[in-house]
Tab-separated table of N, CA and C in Angstrom:
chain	number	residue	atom	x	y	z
A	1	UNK	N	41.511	43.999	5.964
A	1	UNK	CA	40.318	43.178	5.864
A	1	UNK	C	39.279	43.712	6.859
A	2	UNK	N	37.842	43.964	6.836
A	2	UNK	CA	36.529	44.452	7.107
A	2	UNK	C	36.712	43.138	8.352
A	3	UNK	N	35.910	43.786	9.565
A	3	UNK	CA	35.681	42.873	11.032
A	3	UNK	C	34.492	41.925	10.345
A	4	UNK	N	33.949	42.349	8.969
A	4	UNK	CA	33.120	41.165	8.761
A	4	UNK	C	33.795	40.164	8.149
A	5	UNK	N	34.535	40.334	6.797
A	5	UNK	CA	35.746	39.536	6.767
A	5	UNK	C	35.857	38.740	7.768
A	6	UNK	N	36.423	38.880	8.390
A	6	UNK	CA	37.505	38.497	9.572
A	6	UNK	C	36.340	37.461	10.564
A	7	UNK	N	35.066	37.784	10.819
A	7	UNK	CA	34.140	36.871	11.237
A	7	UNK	C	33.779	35.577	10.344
A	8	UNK	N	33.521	35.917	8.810
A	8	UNK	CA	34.129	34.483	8.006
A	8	UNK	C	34.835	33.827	8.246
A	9	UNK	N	35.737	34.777	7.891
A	9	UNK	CA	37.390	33.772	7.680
A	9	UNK	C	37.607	32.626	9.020
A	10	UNK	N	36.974	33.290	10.452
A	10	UNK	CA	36.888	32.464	11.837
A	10	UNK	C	36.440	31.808	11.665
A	11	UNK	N	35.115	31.624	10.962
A	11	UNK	CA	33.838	30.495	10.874
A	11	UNK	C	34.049	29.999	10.057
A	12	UNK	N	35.004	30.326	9.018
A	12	UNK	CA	35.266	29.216	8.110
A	12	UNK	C	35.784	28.042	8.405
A	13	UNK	N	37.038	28.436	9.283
A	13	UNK	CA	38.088	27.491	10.091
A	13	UNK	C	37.532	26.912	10.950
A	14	UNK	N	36.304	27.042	12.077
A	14	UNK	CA	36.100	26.667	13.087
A	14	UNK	C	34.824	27.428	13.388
A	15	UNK	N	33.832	26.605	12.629
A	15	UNK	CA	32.456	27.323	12.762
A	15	UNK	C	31.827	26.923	14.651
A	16	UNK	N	32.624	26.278	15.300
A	16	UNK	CA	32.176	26.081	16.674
A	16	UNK	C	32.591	27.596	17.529
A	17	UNK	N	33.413	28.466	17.150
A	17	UNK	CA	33.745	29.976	18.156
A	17	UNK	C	32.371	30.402	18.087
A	18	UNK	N	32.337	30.314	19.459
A	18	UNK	CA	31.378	31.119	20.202
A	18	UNK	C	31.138	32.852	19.806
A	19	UNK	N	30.236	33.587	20.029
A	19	UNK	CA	30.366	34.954	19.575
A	19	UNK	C	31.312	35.445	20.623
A	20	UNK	N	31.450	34.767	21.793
A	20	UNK	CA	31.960	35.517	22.859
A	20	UNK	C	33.710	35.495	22.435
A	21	UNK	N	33.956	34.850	21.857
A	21	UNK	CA	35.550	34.220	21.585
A	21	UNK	C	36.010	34.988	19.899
A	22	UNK	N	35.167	35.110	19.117
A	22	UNK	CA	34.797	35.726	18.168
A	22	UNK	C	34.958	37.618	18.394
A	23	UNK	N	34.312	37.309	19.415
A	23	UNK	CA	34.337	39.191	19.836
A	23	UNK	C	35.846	39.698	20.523
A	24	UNK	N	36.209	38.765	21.287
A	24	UNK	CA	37.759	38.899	21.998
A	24	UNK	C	38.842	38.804	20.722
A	25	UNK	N	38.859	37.766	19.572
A	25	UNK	CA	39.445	37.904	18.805
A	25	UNK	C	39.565	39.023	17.679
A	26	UNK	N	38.617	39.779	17.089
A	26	UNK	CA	37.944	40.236	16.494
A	26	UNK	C	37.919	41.988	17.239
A	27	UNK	N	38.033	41.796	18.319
A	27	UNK	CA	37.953	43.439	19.068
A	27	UNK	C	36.613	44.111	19.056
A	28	UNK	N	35.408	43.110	18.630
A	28	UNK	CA	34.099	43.782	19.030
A	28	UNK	C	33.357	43.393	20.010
A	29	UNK	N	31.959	43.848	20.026
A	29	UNK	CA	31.219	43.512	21.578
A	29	UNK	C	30.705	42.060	20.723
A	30	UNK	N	30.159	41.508	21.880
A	30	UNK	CA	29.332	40.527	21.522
A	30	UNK	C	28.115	40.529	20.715
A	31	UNK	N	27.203	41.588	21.135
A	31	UNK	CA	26.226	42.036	20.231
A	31	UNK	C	26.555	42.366	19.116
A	32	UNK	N	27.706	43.364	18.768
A	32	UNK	CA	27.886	43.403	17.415
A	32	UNK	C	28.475	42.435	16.407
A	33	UNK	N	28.777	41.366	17.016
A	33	UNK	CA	29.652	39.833	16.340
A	33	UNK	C	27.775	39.209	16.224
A	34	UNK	N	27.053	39.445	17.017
A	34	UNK	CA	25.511	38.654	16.242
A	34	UNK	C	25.154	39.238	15.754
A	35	UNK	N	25.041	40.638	15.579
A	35	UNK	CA	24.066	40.930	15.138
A	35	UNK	C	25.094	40.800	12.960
A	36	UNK	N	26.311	40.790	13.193
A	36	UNK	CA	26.924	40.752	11.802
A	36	UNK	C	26.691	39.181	11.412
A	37	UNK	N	26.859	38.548	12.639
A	37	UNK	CA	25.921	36.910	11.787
A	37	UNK	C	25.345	36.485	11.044
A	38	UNK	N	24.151	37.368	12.266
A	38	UNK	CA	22.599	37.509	11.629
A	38	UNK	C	22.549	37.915	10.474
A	39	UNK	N	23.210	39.177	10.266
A	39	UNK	CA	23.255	40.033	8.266
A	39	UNK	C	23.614	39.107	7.649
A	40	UNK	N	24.659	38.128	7.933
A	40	UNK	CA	25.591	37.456	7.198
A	40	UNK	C	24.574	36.247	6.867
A	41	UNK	N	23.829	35.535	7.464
A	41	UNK	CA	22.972	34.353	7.685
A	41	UNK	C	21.730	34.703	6.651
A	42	UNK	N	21.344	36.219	6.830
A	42	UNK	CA	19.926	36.615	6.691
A	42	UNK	C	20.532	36.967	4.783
A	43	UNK	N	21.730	37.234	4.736
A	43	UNK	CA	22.325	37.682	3.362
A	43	UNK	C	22.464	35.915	2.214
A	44	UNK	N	22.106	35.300	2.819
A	44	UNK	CA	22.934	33.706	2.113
A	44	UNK	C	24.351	33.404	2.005
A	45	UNK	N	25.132	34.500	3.206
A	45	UNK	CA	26.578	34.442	2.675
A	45	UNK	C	27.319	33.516	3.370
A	46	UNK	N	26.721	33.522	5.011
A	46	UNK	CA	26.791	32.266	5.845
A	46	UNK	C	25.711	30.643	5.430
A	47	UNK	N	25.611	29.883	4.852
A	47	UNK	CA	24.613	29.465	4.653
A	47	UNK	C	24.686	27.577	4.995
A	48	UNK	N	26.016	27.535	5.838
A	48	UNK	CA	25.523	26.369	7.063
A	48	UNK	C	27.240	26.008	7.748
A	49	UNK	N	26.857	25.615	8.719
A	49	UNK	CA	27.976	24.763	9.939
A	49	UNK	C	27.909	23.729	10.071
A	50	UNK	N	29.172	23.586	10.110
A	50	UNK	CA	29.512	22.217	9.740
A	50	UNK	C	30.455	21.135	10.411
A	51	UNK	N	30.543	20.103	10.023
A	51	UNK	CA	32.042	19.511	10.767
A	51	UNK	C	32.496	18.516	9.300
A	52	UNK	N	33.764	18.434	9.238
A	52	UNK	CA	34.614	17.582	8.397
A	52	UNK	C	34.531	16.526	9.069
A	53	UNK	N	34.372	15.330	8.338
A	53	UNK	CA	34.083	14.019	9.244
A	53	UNK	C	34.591	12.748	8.810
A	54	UNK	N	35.701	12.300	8.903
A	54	UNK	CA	36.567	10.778	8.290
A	54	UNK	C	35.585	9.972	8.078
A	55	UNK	N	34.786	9.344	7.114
A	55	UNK	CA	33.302	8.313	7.602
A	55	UNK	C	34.069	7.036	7.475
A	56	UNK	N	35.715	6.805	7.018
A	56	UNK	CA	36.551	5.488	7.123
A	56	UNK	C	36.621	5.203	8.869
A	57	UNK	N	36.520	5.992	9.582
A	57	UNK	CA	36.838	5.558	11.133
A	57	UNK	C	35.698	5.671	11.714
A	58	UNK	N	34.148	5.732	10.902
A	58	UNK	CA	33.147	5.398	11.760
A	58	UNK	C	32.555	3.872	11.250
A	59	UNK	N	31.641	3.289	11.547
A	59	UNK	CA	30.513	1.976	10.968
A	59	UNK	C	29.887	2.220	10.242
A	60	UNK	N	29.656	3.822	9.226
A	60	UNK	CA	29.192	4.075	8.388
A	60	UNK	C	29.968	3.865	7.139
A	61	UNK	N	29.171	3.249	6.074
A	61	UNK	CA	29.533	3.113	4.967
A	61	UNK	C	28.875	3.741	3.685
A	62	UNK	N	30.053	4.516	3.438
A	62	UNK	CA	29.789	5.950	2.349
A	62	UNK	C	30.676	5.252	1.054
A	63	UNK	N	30.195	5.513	0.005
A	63	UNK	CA	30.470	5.525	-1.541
A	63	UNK	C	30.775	6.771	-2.133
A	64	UNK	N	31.495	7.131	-2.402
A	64	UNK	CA	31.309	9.104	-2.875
A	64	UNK	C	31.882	8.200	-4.546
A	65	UNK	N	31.160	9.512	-5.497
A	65	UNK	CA	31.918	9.370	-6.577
A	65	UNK	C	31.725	11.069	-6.779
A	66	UNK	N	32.957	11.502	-7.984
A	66	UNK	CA	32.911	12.486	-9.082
A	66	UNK	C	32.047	12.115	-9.932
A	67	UNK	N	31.314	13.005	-10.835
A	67	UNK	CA	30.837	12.299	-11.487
A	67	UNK	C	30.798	14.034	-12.912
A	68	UNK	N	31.355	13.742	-14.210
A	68	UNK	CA	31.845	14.979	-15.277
A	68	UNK	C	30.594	14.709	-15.942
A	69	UNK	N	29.804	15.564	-16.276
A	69	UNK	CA	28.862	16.109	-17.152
A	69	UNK	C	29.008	17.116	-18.016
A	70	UNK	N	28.197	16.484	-19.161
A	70	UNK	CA	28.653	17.152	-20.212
A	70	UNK	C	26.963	17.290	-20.565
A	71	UNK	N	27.164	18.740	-20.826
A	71	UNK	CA	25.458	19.318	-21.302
A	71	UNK	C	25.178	20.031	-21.878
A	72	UNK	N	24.134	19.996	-22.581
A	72	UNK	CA	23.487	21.366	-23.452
A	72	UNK	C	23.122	22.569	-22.823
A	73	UNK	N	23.761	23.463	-23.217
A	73	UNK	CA	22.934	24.918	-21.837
A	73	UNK	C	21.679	25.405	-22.783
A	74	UNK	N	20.541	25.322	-22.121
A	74	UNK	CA	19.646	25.380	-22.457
A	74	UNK	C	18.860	27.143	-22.620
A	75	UNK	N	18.422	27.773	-23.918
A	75	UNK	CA	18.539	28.577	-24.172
A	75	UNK	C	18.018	29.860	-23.007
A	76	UNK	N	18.424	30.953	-22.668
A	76	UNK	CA	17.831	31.817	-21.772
A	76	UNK	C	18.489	31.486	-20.346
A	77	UNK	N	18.902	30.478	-20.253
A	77	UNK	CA	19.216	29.379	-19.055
A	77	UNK	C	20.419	29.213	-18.855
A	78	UNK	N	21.280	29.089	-19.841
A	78	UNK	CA	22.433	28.379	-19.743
A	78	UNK	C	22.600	27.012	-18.939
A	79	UNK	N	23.401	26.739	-18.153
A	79	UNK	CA	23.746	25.625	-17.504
A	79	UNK	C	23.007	25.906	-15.910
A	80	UNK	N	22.337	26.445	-15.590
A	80	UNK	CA	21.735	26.863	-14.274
A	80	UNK	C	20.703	25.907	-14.501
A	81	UNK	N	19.898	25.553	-14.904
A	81	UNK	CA	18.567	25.037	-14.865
A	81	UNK	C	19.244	23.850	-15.044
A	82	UNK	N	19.809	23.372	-15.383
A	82	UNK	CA	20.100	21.689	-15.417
A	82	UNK	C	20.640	21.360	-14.513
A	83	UNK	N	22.163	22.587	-14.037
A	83	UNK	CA	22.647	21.906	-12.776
A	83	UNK	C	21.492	22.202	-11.467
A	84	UNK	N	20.558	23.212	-11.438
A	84	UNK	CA	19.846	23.263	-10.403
A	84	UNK	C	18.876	22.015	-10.333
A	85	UNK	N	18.685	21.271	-11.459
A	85	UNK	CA	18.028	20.497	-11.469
A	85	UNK	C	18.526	18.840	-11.145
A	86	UNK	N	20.199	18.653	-11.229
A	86	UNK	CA	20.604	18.191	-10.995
A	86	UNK	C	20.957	17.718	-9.546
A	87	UNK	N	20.891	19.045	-8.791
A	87	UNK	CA	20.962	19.493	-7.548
A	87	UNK	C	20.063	19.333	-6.620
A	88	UNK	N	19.085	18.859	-7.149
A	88	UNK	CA	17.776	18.588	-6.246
A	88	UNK	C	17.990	16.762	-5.879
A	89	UNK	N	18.421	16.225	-6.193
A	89	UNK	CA	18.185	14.876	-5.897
A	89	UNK	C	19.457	14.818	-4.768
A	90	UNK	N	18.679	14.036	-3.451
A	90	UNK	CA	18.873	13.489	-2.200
A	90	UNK	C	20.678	12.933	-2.588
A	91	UNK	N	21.010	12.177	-3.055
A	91	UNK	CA	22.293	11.675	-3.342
A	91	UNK	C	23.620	12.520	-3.842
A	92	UNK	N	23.140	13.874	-4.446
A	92	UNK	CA	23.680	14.735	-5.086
A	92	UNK	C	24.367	15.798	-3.696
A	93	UNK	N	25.415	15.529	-3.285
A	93	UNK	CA	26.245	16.420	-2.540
A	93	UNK	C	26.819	18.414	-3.237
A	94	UNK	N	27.080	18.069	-4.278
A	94	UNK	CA	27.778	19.206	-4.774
A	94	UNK	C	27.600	19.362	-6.422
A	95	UNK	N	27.341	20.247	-7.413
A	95	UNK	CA	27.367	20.619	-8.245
A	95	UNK	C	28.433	21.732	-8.565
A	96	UNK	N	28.913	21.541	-9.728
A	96	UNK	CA	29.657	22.648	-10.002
A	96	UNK	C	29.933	22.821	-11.367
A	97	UNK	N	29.688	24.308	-11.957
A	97	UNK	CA	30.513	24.488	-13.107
A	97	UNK	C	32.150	24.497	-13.635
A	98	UNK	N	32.432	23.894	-14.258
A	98	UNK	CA	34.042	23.540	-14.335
A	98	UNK	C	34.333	23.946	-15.700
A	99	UNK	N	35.209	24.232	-16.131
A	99	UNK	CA	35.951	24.507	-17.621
A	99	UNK	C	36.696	23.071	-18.032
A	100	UNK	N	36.749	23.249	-19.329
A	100	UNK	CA	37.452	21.826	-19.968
A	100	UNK	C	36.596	20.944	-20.845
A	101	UNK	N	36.221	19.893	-20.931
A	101	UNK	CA	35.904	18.757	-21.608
A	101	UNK	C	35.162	18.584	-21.236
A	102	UNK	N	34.437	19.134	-19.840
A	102	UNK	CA	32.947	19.049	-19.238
A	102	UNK	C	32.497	20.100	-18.938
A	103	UNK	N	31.066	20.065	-18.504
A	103	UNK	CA	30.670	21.820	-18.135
A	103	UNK	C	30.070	21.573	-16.396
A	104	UNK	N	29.995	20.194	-16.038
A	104	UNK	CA	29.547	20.448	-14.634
A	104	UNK	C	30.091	19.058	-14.047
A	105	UNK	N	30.893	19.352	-12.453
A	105	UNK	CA	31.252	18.259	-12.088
A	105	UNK	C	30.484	18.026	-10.708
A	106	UNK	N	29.828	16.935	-10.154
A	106	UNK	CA	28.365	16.263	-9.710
A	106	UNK	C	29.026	15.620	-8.367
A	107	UNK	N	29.347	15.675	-6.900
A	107	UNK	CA	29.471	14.536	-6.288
A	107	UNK	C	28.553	14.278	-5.836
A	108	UNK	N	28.436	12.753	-5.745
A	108	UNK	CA	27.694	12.120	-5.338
A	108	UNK	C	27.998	11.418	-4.263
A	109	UNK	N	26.902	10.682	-3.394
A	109	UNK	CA	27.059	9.739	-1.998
A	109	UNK	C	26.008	8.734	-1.961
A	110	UNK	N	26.322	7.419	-1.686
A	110	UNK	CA	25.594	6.662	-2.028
A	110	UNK	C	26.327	5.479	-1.070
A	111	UNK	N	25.340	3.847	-0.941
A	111	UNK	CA	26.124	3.194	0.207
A	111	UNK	C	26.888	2.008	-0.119
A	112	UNK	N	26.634	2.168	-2.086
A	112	UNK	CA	27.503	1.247	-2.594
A	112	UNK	C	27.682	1.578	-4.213
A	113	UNK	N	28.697	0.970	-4.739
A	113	UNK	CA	29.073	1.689	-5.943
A	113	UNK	C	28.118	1.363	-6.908
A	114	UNK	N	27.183	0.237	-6.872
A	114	UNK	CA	26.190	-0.232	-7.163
A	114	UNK	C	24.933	1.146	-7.825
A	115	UNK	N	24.845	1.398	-6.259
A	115	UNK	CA	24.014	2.347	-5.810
A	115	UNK	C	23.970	3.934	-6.566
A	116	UNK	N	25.448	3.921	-6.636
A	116	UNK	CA	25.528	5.637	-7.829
A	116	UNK	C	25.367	5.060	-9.364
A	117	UNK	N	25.939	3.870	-9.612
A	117	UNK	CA	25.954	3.362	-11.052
A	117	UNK	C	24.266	3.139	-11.774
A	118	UNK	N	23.186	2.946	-10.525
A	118	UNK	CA	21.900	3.026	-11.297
A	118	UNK	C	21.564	4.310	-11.261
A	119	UNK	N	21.982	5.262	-9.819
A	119	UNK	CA	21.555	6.815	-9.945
A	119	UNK	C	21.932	7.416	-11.415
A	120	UNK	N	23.471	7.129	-11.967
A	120	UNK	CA	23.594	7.910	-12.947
A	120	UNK	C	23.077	7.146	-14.194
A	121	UNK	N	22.278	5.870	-14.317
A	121	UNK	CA	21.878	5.403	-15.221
A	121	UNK	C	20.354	5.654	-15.488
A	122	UNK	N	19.937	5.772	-14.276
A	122	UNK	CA	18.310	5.940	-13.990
A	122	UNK	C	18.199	7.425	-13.623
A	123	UNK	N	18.558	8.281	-13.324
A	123	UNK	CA	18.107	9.838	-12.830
A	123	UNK	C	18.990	10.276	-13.733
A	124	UNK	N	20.446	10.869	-13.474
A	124	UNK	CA	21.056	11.815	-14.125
A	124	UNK	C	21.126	11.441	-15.927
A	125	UNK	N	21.498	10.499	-16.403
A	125	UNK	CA	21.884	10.310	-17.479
A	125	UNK	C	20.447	10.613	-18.498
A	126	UNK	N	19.143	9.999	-17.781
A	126	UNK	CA	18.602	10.558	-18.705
A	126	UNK	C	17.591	11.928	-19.201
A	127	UNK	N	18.143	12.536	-18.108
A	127	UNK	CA	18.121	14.205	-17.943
A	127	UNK	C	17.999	14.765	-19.581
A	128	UNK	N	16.706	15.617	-19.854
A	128	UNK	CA	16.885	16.142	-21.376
A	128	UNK	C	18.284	17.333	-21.205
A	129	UNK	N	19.411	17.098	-21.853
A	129	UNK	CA	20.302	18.277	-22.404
A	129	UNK	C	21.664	17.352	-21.709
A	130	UNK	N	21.522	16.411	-20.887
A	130	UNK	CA	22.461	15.572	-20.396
A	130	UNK	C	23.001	14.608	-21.536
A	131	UNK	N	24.403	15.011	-22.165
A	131	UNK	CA	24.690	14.272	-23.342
A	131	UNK	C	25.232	13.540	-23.072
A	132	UNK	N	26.537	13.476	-21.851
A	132	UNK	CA	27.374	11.727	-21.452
A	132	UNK	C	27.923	12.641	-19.765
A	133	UNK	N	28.017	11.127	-19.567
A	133	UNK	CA	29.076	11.464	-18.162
A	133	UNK	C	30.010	10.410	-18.318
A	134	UNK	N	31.258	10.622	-17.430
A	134	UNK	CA	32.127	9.938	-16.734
A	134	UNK	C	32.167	10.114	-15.110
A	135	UNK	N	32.413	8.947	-14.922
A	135	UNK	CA	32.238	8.217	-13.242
A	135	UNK	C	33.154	8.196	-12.623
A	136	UNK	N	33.893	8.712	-11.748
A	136	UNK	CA	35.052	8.371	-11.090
A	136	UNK	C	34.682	8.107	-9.652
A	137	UNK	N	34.931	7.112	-9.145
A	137	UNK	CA	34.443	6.347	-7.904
A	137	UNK	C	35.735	7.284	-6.485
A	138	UNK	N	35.603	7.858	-5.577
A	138	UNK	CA	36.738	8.238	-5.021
A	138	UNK	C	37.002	7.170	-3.776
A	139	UNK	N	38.230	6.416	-4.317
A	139	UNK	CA	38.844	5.238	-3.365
A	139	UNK	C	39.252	5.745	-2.270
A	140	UNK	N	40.235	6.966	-1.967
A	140	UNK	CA	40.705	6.766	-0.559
A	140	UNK	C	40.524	8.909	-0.650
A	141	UNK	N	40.287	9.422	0.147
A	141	UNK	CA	39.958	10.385	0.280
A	141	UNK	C	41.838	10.887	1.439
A	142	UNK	N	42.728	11.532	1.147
A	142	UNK	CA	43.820	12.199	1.847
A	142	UNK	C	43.736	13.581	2.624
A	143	UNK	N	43.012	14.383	1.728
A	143	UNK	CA	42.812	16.107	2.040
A	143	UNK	C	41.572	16.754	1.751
A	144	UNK	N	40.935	17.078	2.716
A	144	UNK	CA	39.855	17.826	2.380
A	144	UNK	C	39.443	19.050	3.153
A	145	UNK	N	39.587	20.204	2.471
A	145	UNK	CA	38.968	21.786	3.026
A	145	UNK	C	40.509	22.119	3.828
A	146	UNK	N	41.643	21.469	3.291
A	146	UNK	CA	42.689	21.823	3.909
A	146	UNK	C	43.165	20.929	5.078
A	147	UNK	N	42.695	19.999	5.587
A	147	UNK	CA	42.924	18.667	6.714
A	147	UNK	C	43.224	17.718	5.790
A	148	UNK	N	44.373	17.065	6.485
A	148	UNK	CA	44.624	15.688	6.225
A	148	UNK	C	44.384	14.318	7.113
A	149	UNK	N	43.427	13.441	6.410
A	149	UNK	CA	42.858	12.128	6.858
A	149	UNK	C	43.736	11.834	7.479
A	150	UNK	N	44.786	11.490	7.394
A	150	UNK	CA	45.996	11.200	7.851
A	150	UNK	C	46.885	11.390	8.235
A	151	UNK	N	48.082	11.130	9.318
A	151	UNK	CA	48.709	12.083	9.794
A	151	UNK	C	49.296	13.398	9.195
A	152	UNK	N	49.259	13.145	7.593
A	152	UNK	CA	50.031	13.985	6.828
A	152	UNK	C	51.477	13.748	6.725
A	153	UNK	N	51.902	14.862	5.487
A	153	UNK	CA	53.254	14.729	5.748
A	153	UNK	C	53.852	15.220	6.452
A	154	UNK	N	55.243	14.464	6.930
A	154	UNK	CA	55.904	15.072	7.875
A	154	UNK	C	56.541	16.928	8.072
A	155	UNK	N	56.291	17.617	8.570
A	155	UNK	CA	57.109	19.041	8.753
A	155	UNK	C	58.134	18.882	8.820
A	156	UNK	N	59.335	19.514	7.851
A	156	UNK	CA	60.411	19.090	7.930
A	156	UNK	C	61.199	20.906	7.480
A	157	UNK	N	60.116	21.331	7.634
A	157	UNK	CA	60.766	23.460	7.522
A	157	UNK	C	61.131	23.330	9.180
A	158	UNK	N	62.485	24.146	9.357
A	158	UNK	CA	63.353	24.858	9.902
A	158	UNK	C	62.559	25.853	10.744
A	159	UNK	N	62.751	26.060	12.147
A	159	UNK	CA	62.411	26.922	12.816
A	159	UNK	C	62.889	27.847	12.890
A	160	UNK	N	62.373	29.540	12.746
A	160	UNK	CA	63.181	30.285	12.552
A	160	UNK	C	62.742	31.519	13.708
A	161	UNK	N	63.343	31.635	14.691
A	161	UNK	CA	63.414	32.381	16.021
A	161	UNK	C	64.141	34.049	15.547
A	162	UNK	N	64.019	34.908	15.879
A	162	UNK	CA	64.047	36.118	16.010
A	162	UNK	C	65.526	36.254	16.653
């Protein structure tokens, strides 16, 4: 794997390493761990930092739903112009093209279930090439980006010493 590789793959896991900790891991100088950032930042390939965040253990109250779209790809266009267009509204977390019974799956965030049920009645649904959706409200969130909300399950593999 390329030392640029390998500067992802760090920032993927733990976009808080410093360049200086980055460069010790990694075996380069410091300057050359920014200045591959910078390419990486200036390329759209890095394109934000972040933190994973439980919003059940803060006073904030979040609504997320899925939400399956089903659409016309519009000629010259395909499905880009609708989901980009989909993608522009404030509530809209994630777009994606998916295979199956739908062609784009939508999350949404909102501060009550209320609240996504007029979004997809009043904005998305009546989108020209938007033919139906289904709503799936997400009740308890377990795993996300590889962390578990919760303690997880227990480790129960065998240690295996040399």
């Amino acid at each position: 794997m390329s030392k640029k590789m390998d500067i992802i793959e760090l920032l993927h896991e733990n976009s808080r390493l410093t360049d200086k900790q980055i460069s010790i891991i990694t075996g380069l100088s410091e300057d050359e761990v920014k200045d591959i950032i910078k390419n990486l930042e200036e390329e759209k390939v890095l394109l934000k930092y972040s933190t994973l965040v439980n919003w059940e253990k803060t006073e904030r109250e979040v609504v997320r739903a899925l939400i399956d779209v089903r659409i016309t790809p519009q000629q010259g266009q395909g499905f880009n112009a609708i989901a980009e267009r989909i993608g522009q509204y404030e509530e809209v977390k994630s777009v994606s093209l998916i295979s199956g019974g739908y062609d784009l799956s939508v999350e949404v965030e909102g501060k009550t279930m209320k609240e996504i049920a007029i979004f997809v009645a009043e904005r998305l649904a009546p989108i020209d090439g938007v033919l139906s959706t289904t709503t799936h409200f997400i009740l308890k969130r377990y795993k996300q980006d590889g962390v578990f909300f919760t303690d997880g399950p227990e480790d129960n593999r065998l240690v295996v010493t040399p």
